[in-house]
Structure formats: structure tokens, C-alpha cells
PDB file of C-alpha atoms in Angstrom:
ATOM      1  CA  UNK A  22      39.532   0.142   5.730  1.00 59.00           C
ATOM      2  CA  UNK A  23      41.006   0.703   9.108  1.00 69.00           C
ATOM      3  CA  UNK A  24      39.131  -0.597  12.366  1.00 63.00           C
ATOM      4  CA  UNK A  25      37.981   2.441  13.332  1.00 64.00           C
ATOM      5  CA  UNK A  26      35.988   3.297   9.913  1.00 84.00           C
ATOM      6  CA  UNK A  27      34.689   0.127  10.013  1.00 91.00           C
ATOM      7  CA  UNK A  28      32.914   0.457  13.356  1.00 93.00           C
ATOM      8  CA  UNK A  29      31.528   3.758  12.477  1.00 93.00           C
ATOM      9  CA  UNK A  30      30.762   2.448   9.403  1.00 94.00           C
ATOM     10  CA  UNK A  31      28.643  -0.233  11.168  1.00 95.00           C
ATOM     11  CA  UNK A  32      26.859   1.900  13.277  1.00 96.00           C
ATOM     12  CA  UNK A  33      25.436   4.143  10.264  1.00 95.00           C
ATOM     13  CA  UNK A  34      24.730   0.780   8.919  1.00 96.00           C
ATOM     14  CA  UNK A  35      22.442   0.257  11.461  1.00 96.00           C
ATOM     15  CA  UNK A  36      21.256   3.267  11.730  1.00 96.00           C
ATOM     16  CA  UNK A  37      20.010   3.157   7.828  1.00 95.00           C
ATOM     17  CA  UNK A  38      19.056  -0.481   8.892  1.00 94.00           C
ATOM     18  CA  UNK A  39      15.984   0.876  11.129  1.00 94.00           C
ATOM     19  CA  UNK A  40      15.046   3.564   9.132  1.00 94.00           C
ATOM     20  CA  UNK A  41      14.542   0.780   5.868  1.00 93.00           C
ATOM     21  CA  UNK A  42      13.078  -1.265   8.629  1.00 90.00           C
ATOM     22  CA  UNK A  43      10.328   0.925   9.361  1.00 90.00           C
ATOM     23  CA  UNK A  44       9.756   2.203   5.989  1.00 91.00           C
ATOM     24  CA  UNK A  45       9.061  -1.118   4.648  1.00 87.00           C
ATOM     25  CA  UNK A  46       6.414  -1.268   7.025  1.00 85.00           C
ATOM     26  CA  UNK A  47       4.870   2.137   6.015  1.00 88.00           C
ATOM     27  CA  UNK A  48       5.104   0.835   2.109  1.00 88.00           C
ATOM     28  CA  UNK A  49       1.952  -0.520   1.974  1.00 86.00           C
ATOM     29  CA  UNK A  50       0.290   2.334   2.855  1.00 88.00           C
ATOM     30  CA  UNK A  51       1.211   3.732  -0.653  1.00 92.00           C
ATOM     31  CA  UNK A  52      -1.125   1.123  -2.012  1.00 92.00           C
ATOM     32  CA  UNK A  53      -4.072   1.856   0.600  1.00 90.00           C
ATOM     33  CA  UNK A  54      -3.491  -0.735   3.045  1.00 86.00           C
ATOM     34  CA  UNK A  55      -4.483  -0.049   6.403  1.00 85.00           C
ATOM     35  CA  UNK A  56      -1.029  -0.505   8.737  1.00 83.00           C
ATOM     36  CA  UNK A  57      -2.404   0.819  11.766  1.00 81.00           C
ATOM     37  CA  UNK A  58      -1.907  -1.767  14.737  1.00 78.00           C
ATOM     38  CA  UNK A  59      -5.233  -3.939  15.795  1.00 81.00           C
ATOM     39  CA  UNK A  60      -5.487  -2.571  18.943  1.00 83.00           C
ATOM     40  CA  UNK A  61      -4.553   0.952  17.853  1.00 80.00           C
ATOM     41  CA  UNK A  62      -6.370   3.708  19.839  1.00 84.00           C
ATOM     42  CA  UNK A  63      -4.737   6.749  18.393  1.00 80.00           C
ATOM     43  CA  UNK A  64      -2.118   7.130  21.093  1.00 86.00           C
ATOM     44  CA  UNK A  65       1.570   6.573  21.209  1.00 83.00           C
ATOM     45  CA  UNK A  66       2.533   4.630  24.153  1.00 86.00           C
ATOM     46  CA  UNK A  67       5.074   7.056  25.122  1.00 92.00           C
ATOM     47  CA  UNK A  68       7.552   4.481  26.768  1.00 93.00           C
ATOM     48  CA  UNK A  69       7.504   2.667  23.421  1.00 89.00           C
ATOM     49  CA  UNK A  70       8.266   5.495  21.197  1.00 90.00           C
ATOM     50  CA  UNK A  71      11.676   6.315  23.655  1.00 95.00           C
ATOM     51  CA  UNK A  72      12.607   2.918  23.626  1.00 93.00           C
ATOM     52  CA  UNK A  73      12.570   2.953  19.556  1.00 91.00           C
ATOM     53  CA  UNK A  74      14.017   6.159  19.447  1.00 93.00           C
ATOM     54  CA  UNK A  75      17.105   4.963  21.763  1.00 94.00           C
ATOM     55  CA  UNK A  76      17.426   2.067  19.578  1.00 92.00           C
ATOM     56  CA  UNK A  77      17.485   3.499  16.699  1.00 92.00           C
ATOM     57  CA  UNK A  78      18.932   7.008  16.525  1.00 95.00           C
ATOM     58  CA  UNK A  79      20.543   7.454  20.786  1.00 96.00           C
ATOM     59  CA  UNK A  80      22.296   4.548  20.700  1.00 96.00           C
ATOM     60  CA  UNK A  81      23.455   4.386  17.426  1.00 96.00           C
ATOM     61  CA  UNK A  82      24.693   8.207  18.204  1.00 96.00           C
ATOM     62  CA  UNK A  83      25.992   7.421  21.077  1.00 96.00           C
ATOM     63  CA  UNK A  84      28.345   4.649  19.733  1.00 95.00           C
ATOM     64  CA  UNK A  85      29.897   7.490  16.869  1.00 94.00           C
ATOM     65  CA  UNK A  86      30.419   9.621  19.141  1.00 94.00           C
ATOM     66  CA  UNK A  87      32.252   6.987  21.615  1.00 93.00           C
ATOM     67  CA  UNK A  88      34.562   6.074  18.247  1.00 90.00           C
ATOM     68  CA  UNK A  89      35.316   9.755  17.716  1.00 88.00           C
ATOM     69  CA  UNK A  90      36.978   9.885  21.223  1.00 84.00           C
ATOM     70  CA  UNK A  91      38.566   6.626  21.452  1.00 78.00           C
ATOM     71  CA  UNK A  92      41.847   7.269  22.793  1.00 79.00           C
ATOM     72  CA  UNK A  93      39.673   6.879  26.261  1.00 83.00           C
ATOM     73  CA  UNK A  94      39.472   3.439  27.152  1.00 88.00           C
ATOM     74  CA  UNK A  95      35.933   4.071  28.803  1.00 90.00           C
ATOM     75  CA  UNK A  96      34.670   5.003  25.018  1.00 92.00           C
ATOM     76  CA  UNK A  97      35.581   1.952  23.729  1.00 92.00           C
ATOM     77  CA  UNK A  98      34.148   0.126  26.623  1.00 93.00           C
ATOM     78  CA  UNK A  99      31.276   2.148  26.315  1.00 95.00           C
ATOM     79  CA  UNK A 100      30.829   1.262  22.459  1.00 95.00           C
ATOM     80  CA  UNK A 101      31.682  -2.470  23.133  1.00 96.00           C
ATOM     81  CA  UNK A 102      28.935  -2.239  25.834  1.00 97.00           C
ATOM     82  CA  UNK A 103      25.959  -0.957  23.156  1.00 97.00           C
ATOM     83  CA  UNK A 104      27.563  -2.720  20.193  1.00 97.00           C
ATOM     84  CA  UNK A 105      26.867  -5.492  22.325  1.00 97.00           C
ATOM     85  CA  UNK A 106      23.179  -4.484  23.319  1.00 97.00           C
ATOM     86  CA  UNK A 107      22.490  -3.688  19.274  1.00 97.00           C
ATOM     87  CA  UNK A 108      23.644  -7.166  18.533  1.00 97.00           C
ATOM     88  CA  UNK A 109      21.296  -8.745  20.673  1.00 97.00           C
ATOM     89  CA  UNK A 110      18.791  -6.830  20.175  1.00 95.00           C
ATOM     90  CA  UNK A 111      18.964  -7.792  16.277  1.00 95.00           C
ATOM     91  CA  UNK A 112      19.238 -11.453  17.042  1.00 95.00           C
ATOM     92  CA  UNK A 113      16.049 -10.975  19.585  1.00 93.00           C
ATOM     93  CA  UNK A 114      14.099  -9.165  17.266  1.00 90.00           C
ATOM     94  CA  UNK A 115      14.836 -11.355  13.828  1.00 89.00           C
ATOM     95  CA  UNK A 116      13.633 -14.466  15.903  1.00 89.00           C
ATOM     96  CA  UNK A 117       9.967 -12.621  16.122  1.00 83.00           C
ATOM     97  CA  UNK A 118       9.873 -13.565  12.515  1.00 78.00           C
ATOM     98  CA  UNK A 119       9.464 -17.330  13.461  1.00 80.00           C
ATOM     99  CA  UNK A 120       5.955 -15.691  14.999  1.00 81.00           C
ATOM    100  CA  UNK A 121       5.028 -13.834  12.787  1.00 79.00           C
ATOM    101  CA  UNK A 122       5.939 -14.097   9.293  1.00 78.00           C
ATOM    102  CA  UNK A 123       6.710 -11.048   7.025  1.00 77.00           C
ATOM    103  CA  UNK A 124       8.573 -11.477   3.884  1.00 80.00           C
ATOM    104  CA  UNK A 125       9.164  -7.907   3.375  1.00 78.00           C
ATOM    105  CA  UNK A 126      11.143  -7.889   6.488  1.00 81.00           C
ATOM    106  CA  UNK A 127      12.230 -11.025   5.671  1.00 84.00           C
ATOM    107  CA  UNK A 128      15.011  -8.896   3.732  1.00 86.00           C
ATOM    108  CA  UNK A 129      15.895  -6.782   6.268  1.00 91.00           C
ATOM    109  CA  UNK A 130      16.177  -8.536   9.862  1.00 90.00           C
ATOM    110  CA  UNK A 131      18.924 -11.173   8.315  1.00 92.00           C
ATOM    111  CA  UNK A 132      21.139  -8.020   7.126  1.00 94.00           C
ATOM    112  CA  UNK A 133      20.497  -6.077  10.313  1.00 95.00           C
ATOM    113  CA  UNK A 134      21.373  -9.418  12.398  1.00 96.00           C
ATOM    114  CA  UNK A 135      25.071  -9.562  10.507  1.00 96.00           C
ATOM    115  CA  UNK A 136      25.555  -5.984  10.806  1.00 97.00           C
ATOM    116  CA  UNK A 137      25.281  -5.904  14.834  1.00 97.00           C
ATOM    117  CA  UNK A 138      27.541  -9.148  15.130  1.00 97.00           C
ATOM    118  CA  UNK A 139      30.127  -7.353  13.133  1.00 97.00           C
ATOM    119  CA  UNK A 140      29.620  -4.546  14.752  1.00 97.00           C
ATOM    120  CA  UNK A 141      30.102  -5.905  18.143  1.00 97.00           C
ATOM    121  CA  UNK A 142      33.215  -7.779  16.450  1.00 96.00           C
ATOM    122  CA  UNK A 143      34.830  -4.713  15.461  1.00 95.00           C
ATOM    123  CA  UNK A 144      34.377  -3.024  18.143  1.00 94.00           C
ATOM    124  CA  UNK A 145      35.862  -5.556  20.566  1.00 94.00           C
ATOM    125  CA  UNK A 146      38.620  -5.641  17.880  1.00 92.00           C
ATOM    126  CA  UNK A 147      39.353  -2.129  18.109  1.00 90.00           C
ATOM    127  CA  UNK A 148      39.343  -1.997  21.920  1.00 90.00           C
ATOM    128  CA  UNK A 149      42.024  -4.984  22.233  1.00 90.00           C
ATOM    129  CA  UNK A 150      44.010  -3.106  19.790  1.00 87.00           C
ATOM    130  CA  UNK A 151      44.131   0.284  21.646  1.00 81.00           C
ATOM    131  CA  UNK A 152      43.845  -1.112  25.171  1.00 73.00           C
ATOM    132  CA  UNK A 153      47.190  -3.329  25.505  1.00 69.00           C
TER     133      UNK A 153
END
């Protein structure tokens, strides 16, 4: 698999990566469990929901679309710049498990954690290749 496949590869990866992530929290639902937060008061803190949504679906987008034009060298940069962010984002967000325990997502935060590093690693790979 060429570089390029591979990072695009990686970022659907991540992409399916969040959407598993929050269905295995809506799972138990199926079985009548209440997964509302605590503190819930029936409102979505807006500022919340766009910061999920960037991760998740903007960002992700965002570094396709940079791969799809990447005879620029600010698209690479670009996608080596929110590879970068997803990978530590993963890292930041896997450590919460140490707080609070949840063996479902047990499963899923180790996987997403490997798929940002290589992300970021092929993306940096790709931009030394094409930016000599």
C-alpha cells in the first residue's frame, strides 16, 4: 500500500474509531440502562457538541481532503499539523481511563491511540517524501 493510501486509510480509521467509540457508549441503552450524564439537564452544551463534531467528522475531513491535493506542500503541512492534534488528542483522552474505568472502552481507546500515532507517522512520512 503506497503512503498516500495509507494516510487516508488512517484517517477513515479514525473516523470509524469515534463513531464505535460513541456507540459503545449508547449500547447499554439497548438493555435499559440509563446513559444520560449525572448532571444532565436536557441541553447540549453547544461548545461541546462543535468541539466533538470537529474531532470527529471536520478534522478527520479535513485531513482527506488535504491528501487528495498533496502536490501542495501547505496540504501536507496542513495534514501533518491535525494528524498531529488527532494523535494527541487519542493519547489525552485514553489516559482518562486511569480515572475512570470502562472496560467497554477499554477496547477501543488502545486501537484509536495506535491509529493516530501512525497516522501522524505516515503523514510526516509522506511529507518528507514529496517535500525534498
Amino acid at each position: 500500500m503506497n503512503r498516500v493510501s495509507k494516510v487516508s486509510f488512517m484517517w477513515v480509521v479514525i473516523m470509524v474509531g469515534f463513531a464505535m467509540h460513541m456507540l459503545a457508549d449508547m449500547l447499554p441503552a439497548f438493555w435499559g440502562v440509563n446513559i444520560a450524564m449525572p448532571d444532565a439537564t436536557g441541553e447540549a452544551p453547544v461548545g461541546m457538541l462543535i468541539f466533538m463534531m470537529s474531532l470527529s467528522f471536520f478534522i478527520p475531513m479535513c485531513g482527506l481532503l488535504c491528501m487528495q491535493y498533496r502536490r501542495c506542500k501547505a496540504m501536507l503541512t496542513i495534514n501533518l499539523v491535525l494528524a498531529g492534534i488527532m494523535m494527541v488528542f487519542n493519547i489525552f483522552h485514553a489516559s482518562e481511563l486511569i480515572a475512570e474505568f470502562n472496560p467497554v472502552q477499554l477496547l477501543i481507546h488502545p486501537v484509536m491511540v495506535v491509529a493516530g500515532i501512525y497516522l501522524f507517522i505516515f503523514s510526516l512520512r509522506e511529507k518528507k517524501a514529496l517535500c525534498k
